[in-house]
PDB file of C-alpha atoms in Angstrom:
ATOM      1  CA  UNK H   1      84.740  -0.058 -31.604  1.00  0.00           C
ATOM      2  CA  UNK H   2      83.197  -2.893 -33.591  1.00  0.00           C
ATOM      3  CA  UNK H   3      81.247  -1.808 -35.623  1.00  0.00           C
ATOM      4  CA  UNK H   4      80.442  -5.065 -37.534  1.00  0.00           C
ATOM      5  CA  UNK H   5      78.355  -6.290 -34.685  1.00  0.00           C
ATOM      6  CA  UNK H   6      74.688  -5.736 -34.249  1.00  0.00           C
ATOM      7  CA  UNK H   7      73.179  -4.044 -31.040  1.00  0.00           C
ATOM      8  CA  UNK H   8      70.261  -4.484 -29.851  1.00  0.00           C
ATOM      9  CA  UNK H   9      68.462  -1.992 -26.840  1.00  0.00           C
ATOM     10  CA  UNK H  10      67.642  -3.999 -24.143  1.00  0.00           C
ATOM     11  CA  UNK H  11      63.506  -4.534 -24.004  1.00  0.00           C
ATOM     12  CA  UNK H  12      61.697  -1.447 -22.460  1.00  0.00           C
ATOM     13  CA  UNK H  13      61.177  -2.171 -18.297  1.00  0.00           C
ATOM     14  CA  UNK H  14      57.616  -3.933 -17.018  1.00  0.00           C
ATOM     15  CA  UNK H  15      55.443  -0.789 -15.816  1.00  0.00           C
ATOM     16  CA  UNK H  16      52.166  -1.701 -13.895  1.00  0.00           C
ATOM     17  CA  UNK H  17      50.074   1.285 -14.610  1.00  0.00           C
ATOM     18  CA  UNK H  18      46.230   1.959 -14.001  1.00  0.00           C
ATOM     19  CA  UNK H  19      44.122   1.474 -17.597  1.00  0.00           C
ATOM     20  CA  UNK H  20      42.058   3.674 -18.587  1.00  0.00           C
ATOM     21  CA  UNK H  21      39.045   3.840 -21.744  1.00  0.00           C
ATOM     22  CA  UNK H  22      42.320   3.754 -24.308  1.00  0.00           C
ATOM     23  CA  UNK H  23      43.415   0.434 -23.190  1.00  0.00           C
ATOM     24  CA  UNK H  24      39.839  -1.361 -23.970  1.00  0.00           C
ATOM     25  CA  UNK H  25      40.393  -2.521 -27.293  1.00  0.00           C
ATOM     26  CA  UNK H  26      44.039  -4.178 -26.206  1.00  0.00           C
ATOM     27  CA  UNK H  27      42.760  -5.484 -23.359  1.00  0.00           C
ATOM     28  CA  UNK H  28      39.873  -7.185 -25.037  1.00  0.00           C
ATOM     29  CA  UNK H  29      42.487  -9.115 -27.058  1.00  0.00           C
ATOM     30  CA  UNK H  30      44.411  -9.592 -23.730  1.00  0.00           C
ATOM     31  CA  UNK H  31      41.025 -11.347 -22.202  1.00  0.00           C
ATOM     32  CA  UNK H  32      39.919 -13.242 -25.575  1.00  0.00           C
ATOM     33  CA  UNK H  33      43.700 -14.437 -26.378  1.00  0.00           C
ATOM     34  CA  UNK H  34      44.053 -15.738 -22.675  1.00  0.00           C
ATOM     35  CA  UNK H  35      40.796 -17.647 -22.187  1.00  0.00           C
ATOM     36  CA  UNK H  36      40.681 -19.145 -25.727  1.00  0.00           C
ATOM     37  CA  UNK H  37      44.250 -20.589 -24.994  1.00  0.00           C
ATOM     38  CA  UNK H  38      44.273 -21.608 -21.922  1.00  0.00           C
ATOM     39  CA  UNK H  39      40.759 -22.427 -21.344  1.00  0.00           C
ATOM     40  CA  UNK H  40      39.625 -25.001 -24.137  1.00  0.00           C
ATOM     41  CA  UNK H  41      36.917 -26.081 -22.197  1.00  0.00           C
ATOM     42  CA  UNK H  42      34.922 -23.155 -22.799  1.00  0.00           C
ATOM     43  CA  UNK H  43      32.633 -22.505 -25.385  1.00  0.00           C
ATOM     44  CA  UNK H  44      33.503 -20.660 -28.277  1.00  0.00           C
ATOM     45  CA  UNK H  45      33.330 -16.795 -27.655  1.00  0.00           C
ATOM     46  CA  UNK H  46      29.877 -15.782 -29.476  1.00  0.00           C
ATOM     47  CA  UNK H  47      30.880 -11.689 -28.685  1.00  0.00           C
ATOM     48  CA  UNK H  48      32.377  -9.500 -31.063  1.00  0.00           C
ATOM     49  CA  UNK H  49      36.176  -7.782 -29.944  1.00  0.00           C
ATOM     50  CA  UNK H  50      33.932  -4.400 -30.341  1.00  0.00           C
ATOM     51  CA  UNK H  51      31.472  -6.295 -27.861  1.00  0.00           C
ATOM     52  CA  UNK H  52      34.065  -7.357 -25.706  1.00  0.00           C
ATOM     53  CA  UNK H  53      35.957  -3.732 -25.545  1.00  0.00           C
ATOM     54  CA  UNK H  54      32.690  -2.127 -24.837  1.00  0.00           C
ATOM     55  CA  UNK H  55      32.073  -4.478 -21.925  1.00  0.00           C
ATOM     56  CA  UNK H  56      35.924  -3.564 -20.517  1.00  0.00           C
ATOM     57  CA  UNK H  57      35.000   0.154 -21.130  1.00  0.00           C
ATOM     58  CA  UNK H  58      31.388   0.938 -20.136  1.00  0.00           C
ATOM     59  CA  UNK H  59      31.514  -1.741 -16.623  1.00  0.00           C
ATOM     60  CA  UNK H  60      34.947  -3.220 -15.747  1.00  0.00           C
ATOM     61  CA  UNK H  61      36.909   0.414 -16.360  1.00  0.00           C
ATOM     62  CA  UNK H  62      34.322   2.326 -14.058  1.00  0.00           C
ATOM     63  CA  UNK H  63      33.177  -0.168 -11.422  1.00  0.00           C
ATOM     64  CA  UNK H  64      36.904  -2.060 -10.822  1.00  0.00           C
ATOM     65  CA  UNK H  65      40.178  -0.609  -9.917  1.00  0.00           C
ATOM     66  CA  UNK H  66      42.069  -2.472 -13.137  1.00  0.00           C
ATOM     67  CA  UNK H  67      45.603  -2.071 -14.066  1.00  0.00           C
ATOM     68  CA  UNK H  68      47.527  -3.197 -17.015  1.00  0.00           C
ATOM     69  CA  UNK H  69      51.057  -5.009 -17.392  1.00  0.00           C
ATOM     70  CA  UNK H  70      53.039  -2.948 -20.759  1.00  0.00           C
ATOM     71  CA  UNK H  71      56.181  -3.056 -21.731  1.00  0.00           C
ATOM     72  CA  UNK H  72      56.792   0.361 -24.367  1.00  0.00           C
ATOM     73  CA  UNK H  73      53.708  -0.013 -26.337  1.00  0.00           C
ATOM     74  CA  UNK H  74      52.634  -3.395 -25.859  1.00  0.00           C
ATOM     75  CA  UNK H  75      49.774  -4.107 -23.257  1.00  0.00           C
ATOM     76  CA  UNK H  76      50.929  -7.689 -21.629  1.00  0.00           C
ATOM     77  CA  UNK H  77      48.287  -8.673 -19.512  1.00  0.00           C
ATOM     78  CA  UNK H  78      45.436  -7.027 -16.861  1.00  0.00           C
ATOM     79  CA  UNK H  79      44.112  -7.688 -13.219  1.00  0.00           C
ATOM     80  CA  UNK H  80      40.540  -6.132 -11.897  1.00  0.00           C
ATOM     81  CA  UNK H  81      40.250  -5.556  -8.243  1.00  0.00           C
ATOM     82  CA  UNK H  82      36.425  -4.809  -7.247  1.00  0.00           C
ATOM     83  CA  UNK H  83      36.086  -4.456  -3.941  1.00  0.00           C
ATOM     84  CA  UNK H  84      37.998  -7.162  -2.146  1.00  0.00           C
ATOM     85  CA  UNK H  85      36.728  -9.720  -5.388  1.00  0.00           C
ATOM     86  CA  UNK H  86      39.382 -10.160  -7.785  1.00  0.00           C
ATOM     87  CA  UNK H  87      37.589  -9.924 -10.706  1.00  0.00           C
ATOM     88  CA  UNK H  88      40.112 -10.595 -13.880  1.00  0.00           C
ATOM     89  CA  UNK H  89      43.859 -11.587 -13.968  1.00  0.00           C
ATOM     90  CA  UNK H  90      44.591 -12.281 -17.396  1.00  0.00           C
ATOM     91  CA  UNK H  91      48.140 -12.502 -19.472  1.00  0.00           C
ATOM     92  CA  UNK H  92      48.750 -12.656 -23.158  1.00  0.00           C
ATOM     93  CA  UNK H  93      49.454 -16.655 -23.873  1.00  0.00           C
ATOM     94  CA  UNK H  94      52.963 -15.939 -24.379  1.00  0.00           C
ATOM     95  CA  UNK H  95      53.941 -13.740 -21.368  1.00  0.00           C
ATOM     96  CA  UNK H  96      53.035 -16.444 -18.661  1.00  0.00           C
ATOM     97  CA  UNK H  97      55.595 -17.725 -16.452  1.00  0.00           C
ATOM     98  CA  UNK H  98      57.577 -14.659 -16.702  1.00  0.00           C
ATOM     99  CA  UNK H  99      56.846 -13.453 -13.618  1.00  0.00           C
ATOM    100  CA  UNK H 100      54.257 -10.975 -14.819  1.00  0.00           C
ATOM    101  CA  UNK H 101      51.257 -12.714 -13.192  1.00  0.00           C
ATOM    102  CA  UNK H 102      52.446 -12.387  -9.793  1.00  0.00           C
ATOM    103  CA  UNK H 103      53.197  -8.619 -10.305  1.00  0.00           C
ATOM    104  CA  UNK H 104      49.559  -8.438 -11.086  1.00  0.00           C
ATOM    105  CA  UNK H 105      48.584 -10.056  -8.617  1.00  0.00           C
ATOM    106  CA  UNK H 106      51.225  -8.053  -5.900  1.00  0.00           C
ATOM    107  CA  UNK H 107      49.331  -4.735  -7.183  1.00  0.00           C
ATOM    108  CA  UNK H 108      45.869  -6.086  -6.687  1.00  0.00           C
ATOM    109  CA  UNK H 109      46.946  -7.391  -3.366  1.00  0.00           C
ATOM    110  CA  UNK H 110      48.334  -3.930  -2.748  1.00  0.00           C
ATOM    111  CA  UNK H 111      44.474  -2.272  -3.929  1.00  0.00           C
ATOM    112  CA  UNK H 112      42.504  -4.592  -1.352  1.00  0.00           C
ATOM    113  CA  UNK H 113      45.314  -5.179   1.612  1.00  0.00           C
ATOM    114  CA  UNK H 114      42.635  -6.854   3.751  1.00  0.00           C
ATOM    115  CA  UNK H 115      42.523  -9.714   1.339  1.00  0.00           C
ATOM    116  CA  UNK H 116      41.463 -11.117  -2.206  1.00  0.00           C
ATOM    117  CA  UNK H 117      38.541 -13.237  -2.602  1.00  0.00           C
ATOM    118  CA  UNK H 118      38.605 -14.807  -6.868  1.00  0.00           C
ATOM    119  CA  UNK H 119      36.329 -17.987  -8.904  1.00  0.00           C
ATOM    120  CA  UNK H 120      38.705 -19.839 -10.560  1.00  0.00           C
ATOM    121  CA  UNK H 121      36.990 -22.917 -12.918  1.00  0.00           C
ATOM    122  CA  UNK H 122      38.181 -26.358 -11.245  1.00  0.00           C
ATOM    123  CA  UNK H 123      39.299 -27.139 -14.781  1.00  0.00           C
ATOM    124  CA  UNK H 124      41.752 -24.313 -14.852  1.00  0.00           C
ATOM    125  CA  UNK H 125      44.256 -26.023 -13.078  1.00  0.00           C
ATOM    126  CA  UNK H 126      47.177 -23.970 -13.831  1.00  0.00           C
ATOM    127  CA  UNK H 127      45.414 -20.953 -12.489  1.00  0.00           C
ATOM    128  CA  UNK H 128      44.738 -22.943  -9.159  1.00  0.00           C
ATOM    129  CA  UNK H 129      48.598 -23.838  -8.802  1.00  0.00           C
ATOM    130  CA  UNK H 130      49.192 -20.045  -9.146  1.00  0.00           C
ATOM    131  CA  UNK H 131      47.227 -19.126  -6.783  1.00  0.00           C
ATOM    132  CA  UNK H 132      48.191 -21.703  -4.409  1.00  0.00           C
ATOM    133  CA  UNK H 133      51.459 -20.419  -4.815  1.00  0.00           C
ATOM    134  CA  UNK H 134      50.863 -17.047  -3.773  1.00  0.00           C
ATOM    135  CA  UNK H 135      48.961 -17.910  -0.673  1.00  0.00           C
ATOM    136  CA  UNK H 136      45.507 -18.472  -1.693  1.00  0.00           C
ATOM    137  CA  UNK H 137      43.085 -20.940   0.091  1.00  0.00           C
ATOM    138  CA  UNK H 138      40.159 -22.938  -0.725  1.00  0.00           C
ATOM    139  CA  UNK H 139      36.779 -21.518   1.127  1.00  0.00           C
ATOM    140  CA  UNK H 140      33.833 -23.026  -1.101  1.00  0.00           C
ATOM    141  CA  UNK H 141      32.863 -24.710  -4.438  1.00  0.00           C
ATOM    142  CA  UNK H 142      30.300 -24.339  -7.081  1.00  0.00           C
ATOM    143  CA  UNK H 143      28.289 -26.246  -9.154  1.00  0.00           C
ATOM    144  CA  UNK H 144      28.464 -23.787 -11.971  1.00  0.00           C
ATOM    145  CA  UNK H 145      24.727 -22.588 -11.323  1.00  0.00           C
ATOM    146  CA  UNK H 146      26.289 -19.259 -10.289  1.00  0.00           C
ATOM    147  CA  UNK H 147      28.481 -18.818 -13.164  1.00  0.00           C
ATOM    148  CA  UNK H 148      27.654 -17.630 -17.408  1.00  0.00           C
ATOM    149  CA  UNK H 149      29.695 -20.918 -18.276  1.00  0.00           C
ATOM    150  CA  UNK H 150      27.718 -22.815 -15.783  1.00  0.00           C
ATOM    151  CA  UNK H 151      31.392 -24.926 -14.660  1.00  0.00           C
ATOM    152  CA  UNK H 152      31.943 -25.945 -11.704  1.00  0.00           C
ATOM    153  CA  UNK H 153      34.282 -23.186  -9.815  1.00  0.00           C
ATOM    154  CA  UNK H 154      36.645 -22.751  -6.842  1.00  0.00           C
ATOM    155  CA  UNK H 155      36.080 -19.787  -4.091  1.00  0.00           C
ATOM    156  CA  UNK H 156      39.809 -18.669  -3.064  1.00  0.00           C
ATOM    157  CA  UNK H 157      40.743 -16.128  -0.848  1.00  0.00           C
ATOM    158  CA  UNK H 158      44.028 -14.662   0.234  1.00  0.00           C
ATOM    159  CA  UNK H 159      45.153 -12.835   3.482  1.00  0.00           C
ATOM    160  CA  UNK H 160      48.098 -10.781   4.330  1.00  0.00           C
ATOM    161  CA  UNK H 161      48.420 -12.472   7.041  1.00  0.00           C
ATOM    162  CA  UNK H 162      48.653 -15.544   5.761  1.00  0.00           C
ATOM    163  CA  UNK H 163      46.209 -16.720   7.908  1.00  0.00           C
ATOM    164  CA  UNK H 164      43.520 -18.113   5.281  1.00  0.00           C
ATOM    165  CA  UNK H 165      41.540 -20.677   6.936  1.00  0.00           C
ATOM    166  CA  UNK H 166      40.226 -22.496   4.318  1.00  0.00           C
ATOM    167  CA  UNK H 167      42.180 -26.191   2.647  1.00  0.00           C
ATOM    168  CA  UNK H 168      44.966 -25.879   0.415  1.00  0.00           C
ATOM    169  CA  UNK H 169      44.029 -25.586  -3.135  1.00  0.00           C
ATOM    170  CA  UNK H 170      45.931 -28.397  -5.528  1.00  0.00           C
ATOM    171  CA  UNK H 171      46.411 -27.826  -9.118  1.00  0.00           C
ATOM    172  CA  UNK H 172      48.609 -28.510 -11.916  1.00  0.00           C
ATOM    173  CA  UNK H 173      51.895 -26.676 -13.294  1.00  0.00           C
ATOM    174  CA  UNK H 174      52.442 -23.149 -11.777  1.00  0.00           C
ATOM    175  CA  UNK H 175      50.363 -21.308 -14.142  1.00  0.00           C
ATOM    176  CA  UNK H 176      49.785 -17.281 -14.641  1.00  0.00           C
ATOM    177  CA  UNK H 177      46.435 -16.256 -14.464  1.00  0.00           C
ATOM    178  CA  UNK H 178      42.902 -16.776 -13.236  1.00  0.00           C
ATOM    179  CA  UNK H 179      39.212 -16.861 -14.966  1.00  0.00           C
TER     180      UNK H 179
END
């Protein structure tokens, strides 16, 4: 046995678990990391973390099914299913294009099997190539009059069976997560 050589223990598995009031404050970060990197069209975030973990607590927690990507300790990345809207997909900056997005996504598919409607910015156009990817459709556009950040947004939706009738969606490099 060599005992010279280091060892290192192979990275705890991906678990997909439902959140709960403990997972506010990490997945506050999760949300204001994500945006702030791969959104620099926004404006700057005026709320507080506190603010922003409040907001994930006291409305998305009870009115969404949401359900977090960890791996041991770490909290990874978040999707919010309300209904058949999904709400929030969001990924640390450094965990997209691992594959963790779309196992997000696969569980909030599983919570609303009928379909997924999401807003997406137009700007975001990583976001849009993901969920082109995965099957999602174009059914309307916004001016931005409907949204805080009053940009002009995308209406996708997603069917199991595949039989979305809106137009393909076109965006830019494969990305991992949606406004």
């Amino acid at each position: 046995m060599d005992t010279d050589t280091p060892h290192t223990a192979p990275p705890p598995p991906l678990r997909i678990r439902p959140a709960g009031p403990a997972d506010a404050s990490a997945i506050a970060a999760v949300h204001t990391e994500s945006r702030r990197a791969t959104m620099p069209y926004l404006p700057p975030q005026k709320r507080t973390h506190d603010e922003i973990a409040h907001w994930i607590r006291e409305i998305v927690l009870p009115q969404s099914h949401t359900v977090v990507a960890t791996r041991g300790p770490e909290l990874l990345g978040y999707a919010s299913v309300r209904g058949d809207l999904l709400d929030h997909l969001y990924l640390r900056p450094d965990c997209r294009r691992t594959g963790i997005g779309s196992r997000l996504l696969a569980e909030a598919q599983r919570l609303s099997p009928a379909g997924l409607t999401l807003h997406v910015f137009q700007l975001n156009t990583d976001a849009r190539a993901f969920y082109a990817h995965h099957g999602f459709t174009l059914i309307a556009t916004g001016d931005g009059s409907d949204n805080m950040e009053n940009l002009p947004d995308l209406t996708l939706r997603w069917t199991p069976d595949g039989g979305n009738e809106g137009k393909e969606v076109k965006g830019g490099e494969e990305g991992e997560e949606g406004n």
